[in-house]
Short mmCIF file of C-alpha atoms in Angstrom, two decimals:
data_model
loop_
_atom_site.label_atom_id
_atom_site.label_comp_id
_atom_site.label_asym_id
_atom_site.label_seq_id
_atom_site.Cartn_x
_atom_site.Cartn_y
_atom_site.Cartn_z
CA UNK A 32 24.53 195.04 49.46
CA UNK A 33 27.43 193.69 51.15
CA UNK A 34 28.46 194.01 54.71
CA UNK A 35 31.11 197.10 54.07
CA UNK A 36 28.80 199.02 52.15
CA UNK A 37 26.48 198.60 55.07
CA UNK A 38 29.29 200.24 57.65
CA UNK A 39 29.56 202.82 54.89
CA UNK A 40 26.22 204.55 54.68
CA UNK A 41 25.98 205.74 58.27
CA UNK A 42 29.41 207.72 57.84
CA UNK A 43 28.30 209.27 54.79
CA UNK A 44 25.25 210.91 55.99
CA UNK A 45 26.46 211.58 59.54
CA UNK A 46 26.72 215.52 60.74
CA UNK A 47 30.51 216.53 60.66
CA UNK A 48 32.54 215.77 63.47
CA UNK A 49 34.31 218.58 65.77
CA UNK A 50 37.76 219.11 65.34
CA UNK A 51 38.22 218.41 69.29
CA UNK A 52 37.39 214.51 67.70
CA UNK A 53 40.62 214.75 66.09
CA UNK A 54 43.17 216.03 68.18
CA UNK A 55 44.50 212.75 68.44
CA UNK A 56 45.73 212.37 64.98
CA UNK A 57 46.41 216.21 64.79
CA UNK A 58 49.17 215.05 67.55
CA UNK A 59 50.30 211.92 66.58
CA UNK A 60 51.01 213.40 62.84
CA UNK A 61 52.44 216.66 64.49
CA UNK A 62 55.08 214.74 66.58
CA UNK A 63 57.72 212.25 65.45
CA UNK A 64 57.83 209.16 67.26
CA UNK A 65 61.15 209.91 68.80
CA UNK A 66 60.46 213.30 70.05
CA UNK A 67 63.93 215.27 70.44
CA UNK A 68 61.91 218.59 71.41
CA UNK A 69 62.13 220.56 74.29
CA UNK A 70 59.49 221.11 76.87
CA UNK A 71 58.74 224.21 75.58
CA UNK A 72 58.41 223.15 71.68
CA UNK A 73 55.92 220.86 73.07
CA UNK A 74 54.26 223.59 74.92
CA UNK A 75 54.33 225.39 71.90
CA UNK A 76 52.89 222.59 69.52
CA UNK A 77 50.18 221.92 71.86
CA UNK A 78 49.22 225.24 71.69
CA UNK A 79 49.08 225.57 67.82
CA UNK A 80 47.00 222.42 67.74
CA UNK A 81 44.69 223.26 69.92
CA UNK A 82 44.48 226.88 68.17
CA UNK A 83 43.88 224.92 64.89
CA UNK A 84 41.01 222.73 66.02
CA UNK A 85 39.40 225.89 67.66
CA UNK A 86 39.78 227.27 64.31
CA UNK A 87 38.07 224.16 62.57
CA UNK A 88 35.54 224.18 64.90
CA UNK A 89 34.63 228.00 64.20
CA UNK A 90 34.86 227.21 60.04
CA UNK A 91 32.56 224.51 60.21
CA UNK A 92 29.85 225.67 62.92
CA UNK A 93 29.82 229.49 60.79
CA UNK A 94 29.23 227.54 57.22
CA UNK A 95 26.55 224.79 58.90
CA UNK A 96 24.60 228.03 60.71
CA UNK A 97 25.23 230.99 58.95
CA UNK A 98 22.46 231.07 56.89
CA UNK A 99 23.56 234.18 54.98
CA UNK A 100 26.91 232.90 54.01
CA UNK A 101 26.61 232.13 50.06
CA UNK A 102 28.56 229.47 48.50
CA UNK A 103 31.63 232.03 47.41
CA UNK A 104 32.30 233.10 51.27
CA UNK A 105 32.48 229.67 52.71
CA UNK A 106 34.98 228.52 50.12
CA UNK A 107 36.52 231.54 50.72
CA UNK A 108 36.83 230.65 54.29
CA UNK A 109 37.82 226.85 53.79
CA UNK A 110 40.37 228.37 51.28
CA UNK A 111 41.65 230.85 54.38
CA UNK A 112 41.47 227.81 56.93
CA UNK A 113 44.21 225.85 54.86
CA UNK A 114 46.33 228.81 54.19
CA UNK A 115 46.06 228.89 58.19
CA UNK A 116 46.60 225.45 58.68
CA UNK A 117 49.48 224.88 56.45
CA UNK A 118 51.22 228.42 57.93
CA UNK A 119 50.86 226.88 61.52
CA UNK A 120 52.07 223.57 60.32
CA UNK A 121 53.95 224.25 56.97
CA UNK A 122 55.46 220.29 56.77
CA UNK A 123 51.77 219.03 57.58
CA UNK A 124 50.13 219.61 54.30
CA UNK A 125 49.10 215.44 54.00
CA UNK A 126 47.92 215.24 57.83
CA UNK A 127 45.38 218.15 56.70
CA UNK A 128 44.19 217.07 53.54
CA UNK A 129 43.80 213.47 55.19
CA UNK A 130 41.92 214.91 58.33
CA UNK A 131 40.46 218.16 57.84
CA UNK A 132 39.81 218.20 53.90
CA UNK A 133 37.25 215.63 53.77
CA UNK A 134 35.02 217.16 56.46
CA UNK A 135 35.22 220.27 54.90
CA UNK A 136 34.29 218.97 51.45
CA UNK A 137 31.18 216.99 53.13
CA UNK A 138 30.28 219.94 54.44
CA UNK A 139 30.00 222.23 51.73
CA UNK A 140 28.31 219.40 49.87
CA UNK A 141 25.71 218.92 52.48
CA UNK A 142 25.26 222.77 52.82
CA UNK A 143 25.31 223.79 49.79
CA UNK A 144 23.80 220.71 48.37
CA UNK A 145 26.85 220.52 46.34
CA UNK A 146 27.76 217.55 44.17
#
């Protein structure tokens, strides 16, 4: 076993992060670096992003707890929560799958003892 698959394993069976943990990249992929917006399209963005990680948060606390919630309704949901996502940020599509996808994925694997 080599040293990266050491710093590997720990990710892999870690419990999913909050979206609060990524509202930094949520921001830095939701602005350009130049930022030619007005104080209240920034007000606005901020907003939206912080609706969308509140959002996230919900998703993935109701699939880890709700022990009623069969396999159907929570990909319902994570199906609903990109349609969201992707309405709220339509141009954002790669900054979702990148951020967002994989904890969702882990997720349903680890609930649902998916493979």
């Amino acid at each position: 076993m080599g040293p990266s698959e050491n710093q590997r394993e720990p990710q892999e069976n870690s419990i999913p992060a909050s979206a609060d943990t990524s509202s930094a990249e949520v921001q830095k992929s939701a602005q350009s670096p130049i930022s030619s917006q007005s104080p209240e399209e920034l007000k606005e963005e901020s907003r939206k992003i912080r609706r969308l990680q509140i959002m996230m948060s919900m998703v993935t606390q109701v699939i880890a707890q709700d022990s009623s919630l069969t396999v159907d309704e929570a990909s319902e949901m994570v199906a609903d929560t990109r349609k969201a996502a992707l309405a709220m940020f339509p141009d954002k599509e790669l900054a979702f799958d990148l951020i967002y996808w994989p904890r969702l994925q882990r997720l349903m694997r680890e609930r649902y003892r998916m493979q």
